[in-house]
Coordinates of C-alpha atoms and ligand atoms in Angstrom, one line a residue:
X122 CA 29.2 22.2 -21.3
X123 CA 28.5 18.9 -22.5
X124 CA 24.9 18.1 -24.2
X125 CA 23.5 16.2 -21.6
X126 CA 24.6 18.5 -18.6
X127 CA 23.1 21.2 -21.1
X128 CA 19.8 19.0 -21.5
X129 CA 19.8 18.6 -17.5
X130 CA 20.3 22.5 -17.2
X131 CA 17.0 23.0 -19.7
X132 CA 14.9 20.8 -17.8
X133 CA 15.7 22.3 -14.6
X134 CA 15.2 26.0 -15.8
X135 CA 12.1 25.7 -18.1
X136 CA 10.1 22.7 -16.5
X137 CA 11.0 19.8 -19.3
X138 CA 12.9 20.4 -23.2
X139 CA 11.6 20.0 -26.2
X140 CA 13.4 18.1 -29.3
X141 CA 12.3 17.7 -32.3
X142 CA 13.3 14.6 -34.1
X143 CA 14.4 15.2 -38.1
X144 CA 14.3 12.3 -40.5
X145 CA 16.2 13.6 -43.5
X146 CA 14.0 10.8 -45.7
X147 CA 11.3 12.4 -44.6
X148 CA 12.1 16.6 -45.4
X149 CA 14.1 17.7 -48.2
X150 CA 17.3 19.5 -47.8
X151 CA 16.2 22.5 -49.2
X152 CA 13.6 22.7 -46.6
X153 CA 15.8 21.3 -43.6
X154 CA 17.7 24.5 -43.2
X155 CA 14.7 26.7 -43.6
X156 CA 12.8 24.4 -41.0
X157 CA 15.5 24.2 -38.5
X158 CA 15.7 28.0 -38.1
X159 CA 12.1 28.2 -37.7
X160 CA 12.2 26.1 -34.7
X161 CA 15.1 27.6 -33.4
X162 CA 13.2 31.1 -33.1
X163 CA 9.9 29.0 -32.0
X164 CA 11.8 28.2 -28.9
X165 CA 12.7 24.6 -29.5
X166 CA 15.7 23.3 -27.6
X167 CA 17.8 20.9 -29.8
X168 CA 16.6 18.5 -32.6
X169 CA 17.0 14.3 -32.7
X170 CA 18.2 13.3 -36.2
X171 CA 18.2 10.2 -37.9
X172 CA 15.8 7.9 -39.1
X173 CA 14.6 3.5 -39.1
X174 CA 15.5 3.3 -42.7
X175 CA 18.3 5.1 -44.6
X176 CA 16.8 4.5 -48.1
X177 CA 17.0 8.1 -50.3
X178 CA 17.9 10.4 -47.5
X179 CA 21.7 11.5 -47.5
X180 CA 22.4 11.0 -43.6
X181 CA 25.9 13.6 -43.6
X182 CA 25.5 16.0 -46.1
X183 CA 21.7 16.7 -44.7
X184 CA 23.2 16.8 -40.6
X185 CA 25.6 19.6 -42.3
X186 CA 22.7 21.7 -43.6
X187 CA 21.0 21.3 -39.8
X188 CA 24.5 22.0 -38.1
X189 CA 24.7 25.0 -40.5
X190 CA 21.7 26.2 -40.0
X191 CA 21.4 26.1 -36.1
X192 CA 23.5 26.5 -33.0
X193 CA 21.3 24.3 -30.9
X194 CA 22.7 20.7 -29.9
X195 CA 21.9 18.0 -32.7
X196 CA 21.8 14.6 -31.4
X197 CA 22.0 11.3 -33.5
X198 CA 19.1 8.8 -33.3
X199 CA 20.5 6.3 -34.9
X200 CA 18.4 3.9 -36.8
X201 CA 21.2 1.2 -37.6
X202 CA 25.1 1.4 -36.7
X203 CA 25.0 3.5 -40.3
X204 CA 24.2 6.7 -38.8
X205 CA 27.0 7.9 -37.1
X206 CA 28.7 11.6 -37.9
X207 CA 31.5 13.4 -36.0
X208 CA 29.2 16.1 -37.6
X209 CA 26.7 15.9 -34.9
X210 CA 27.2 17.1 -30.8
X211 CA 25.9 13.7 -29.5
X212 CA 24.3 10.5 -30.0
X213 CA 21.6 8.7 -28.0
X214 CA 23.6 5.4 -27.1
X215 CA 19.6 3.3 -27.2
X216 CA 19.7 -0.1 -25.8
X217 CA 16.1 -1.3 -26.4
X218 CA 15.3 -2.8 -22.9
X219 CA 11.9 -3.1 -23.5
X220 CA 12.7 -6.0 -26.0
X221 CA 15.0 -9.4 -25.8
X222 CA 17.1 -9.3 -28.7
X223 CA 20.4 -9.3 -28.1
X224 CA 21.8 -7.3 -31.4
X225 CA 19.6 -4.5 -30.3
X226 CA 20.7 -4.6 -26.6
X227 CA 24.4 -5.0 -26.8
X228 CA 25.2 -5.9 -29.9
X229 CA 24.8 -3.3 -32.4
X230 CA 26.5 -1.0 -29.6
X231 CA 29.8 -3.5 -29.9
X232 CA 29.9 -2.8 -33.5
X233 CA 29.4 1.1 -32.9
X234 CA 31.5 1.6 -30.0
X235 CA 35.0 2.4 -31.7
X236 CA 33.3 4.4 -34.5
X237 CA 31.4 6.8 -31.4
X238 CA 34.9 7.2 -30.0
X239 CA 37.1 7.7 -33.2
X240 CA 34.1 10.7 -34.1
X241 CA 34.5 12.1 -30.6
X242 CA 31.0 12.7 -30.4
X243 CA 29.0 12.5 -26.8
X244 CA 27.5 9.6 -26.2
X245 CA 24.2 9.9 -24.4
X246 CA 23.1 5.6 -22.6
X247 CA 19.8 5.7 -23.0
X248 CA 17.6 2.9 -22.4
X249 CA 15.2 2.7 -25.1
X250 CA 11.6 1.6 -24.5
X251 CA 9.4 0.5 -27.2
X252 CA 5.8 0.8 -26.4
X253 CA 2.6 -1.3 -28.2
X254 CA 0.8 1.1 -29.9
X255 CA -2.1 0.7 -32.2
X256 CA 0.5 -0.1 -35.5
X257 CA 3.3 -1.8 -35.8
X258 CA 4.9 0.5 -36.1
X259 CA 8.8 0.6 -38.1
X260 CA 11.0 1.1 -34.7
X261 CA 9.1 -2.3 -33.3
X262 CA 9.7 -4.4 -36.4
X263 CA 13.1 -3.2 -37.0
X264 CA 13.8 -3.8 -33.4
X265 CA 12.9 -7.0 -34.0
X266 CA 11.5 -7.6 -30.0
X267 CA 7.7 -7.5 -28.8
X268 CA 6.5 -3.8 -27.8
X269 CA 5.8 -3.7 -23.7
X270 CA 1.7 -3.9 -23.9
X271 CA 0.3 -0.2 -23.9
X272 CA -1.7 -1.5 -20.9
X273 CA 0.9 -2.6 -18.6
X274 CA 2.4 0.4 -16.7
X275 CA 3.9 -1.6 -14.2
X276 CA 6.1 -3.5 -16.6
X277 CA 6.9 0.2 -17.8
X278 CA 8.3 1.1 -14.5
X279 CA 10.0 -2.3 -13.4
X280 CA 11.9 -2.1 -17.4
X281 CA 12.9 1.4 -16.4
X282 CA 13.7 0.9 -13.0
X283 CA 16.0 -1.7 -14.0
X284 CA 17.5 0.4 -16.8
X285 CA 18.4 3.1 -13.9
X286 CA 20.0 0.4 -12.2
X287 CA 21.8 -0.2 -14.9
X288 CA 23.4 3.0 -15.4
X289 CA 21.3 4.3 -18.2
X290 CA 20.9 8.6 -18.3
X291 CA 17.9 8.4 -20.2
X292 CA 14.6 6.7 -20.2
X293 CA 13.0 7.0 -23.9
X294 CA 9.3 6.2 -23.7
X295 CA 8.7 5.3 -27.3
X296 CA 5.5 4.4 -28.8
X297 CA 6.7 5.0 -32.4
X298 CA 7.0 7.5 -35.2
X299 CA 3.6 8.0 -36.6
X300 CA 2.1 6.2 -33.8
X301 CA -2.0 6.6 -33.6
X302 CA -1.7 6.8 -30.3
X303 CA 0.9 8.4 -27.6
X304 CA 2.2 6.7 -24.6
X305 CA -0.5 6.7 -22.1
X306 CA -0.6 9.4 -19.1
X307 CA -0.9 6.5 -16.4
X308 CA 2.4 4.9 -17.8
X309 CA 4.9 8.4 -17.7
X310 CA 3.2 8.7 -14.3
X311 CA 4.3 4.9 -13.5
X312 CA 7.6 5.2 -14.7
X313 CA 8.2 8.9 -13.4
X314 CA 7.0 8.1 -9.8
X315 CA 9.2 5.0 -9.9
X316 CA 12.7 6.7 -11.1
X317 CA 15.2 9.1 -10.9
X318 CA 16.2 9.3 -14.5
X319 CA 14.9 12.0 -17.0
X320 CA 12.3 10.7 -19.1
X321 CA 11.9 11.0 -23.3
X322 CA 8.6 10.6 -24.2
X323 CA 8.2 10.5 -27.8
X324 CA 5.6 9.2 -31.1
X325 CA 2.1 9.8 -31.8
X326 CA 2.2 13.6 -30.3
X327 CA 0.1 15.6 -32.8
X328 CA -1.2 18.1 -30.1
X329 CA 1.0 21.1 -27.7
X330 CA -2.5 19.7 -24.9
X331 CA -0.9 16.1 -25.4
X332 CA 2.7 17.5 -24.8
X333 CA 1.7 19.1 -22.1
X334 CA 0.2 16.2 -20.5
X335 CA 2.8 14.0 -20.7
X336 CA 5.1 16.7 -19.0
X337 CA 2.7 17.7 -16.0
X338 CA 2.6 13.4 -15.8
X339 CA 6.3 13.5 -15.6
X340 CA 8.2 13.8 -18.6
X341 CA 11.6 16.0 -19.0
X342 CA 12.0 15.4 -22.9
X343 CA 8.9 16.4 -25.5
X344 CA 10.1 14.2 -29.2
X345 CA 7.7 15.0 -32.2
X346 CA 8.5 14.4 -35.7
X347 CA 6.0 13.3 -38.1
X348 CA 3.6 16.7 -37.0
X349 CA 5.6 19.1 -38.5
X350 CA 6.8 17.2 -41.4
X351 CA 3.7 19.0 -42.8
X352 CA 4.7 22.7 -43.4
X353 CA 1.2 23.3 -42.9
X354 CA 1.7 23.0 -38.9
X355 CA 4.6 24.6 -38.8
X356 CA 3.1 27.9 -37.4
X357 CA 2.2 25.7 -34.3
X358 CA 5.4 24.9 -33.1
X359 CA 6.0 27.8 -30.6
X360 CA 2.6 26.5 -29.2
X361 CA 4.0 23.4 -28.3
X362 CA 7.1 24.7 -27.0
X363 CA 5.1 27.2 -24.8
X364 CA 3.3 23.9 -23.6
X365 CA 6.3 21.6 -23.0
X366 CA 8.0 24.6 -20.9
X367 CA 5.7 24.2 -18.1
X368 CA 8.3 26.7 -15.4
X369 CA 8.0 29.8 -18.2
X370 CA 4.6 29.5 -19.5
X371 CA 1.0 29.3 -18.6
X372 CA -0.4 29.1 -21.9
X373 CA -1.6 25.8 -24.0
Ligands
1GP1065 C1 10.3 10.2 -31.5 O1 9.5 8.6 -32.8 C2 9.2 9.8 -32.2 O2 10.3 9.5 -30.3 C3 8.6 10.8 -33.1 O3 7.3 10.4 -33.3 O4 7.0 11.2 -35.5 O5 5.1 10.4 -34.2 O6 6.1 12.5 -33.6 P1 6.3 11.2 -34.2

């Protein structure tokens, strides 16, 4: 089955999936392997990898140690046209449509195309959607494009509207890695009521009560990152599993 029929099938049986998104600049290899098991037997469905800046990380030999480690599907989130693997299942194809700069809604993807196809990896069109947050944070200044304004759920749903019409799979509601604060409630429910397309909500979600929000407001994709970067917090991931699977749990 490909990954995103498999990502449909998840949402459908358990309520919405949950990714989480590894940054191999932000955990070391040694821990990556140990970490990715973890969430595997915490009950979380696939991981995101990939990262704004490549600076110290090693992109392929660090997507080995995950595809080594687990036999859930590993998704590229590319950060620049660099990070492309035939190691990994899939790759989120983001056009950011919240934004109006060219490179980072067509051409970048020009550039990437021929490599996607040569790897033979899946890719996923998803229209990306950067959204203001309290920071600037490094996917809006790399993006290079203003943030839609946190207060605007309407613009929200007419951008992802239009991405649906545009043939997009995805909707990625992205305030940010690190963000201080996650998408608003009354914009998932915006952009939910006002498409058909499975919605990623991801950045800023430091709580399995915030994940769970955004779900019961309408989101089929959980992303956290920066939360378990900190072993400390690692014991909480089944929590926020249990939370993002709405259809086979009750608790929070
Ligand atoms: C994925 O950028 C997010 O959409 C991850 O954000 O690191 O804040 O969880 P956090």
């Amino acid at each position: 089955m490909k990954i995103y029929e498999q990502l449909l099938n998840t949402i459908s049986v358990k309520g919405a999936a949950y990714l989480i998104l590894l940054d191999p600049e932000n955990i070391s290899k040694d821990k990556l392997g140990v970490f990715v098991k973890f969430c595997e037997q915490s009950g979380v469905d696939g991981f995101l990898f990939g990262g704004s800046l490549m600076l110290n990380g090693d992109f392929e030999s660090s997507l080995e140690v995950v595809k080594a480690a687990t036999k859930l599907p590993v998704i590229i989130f590319p950060g620049d046209i660099n990070q492309i693997s035939p190691k990994a299942d899939a790759i989120l194809f983001l056009s950011v449509i919240s934004g109006r700069n060219p490179e980072h809604l067509i051409g970048k993807h020009v550039m990437a195309s021929s490599v996607i196809k040569k790897t033979g990896i899946e890719p996923i069109s998803t229209g990306y959607m950067l959204i203001e947050s309290e920071v600037t944070t490094t996917a809006q200044y790399m993006s290079g494009s203003l943030p839609i304004p946190r207060t605007k759920p309407e613009i929200a749903a007419a951008t992802a509207l239009a991405g649906e019409y545009l043939g997009f799979k995805f909707l990625y509601l992205e305030a940010g890695s690190g963000a201080k604060e996650p998408i608003p409630n009354e914009m998932v429910k915006a952009v939910s009521d006002y498409c058909t397309v499975p919605i990623i909500v991801g950045g800023g979600i430091k709580s399995s009560q915030t994940a769970r929000e955004k779900v019961l407001n309408g989101a089929n994709i959980i992303v956290t990152g920066n939360f378990f970067e900190d072993e400390q917090n690692w014991g909480l991931i089944k929590d926020f599993a249990n939370a993002v699977h709405v259809n086979i749990s009750v608790e929070v």
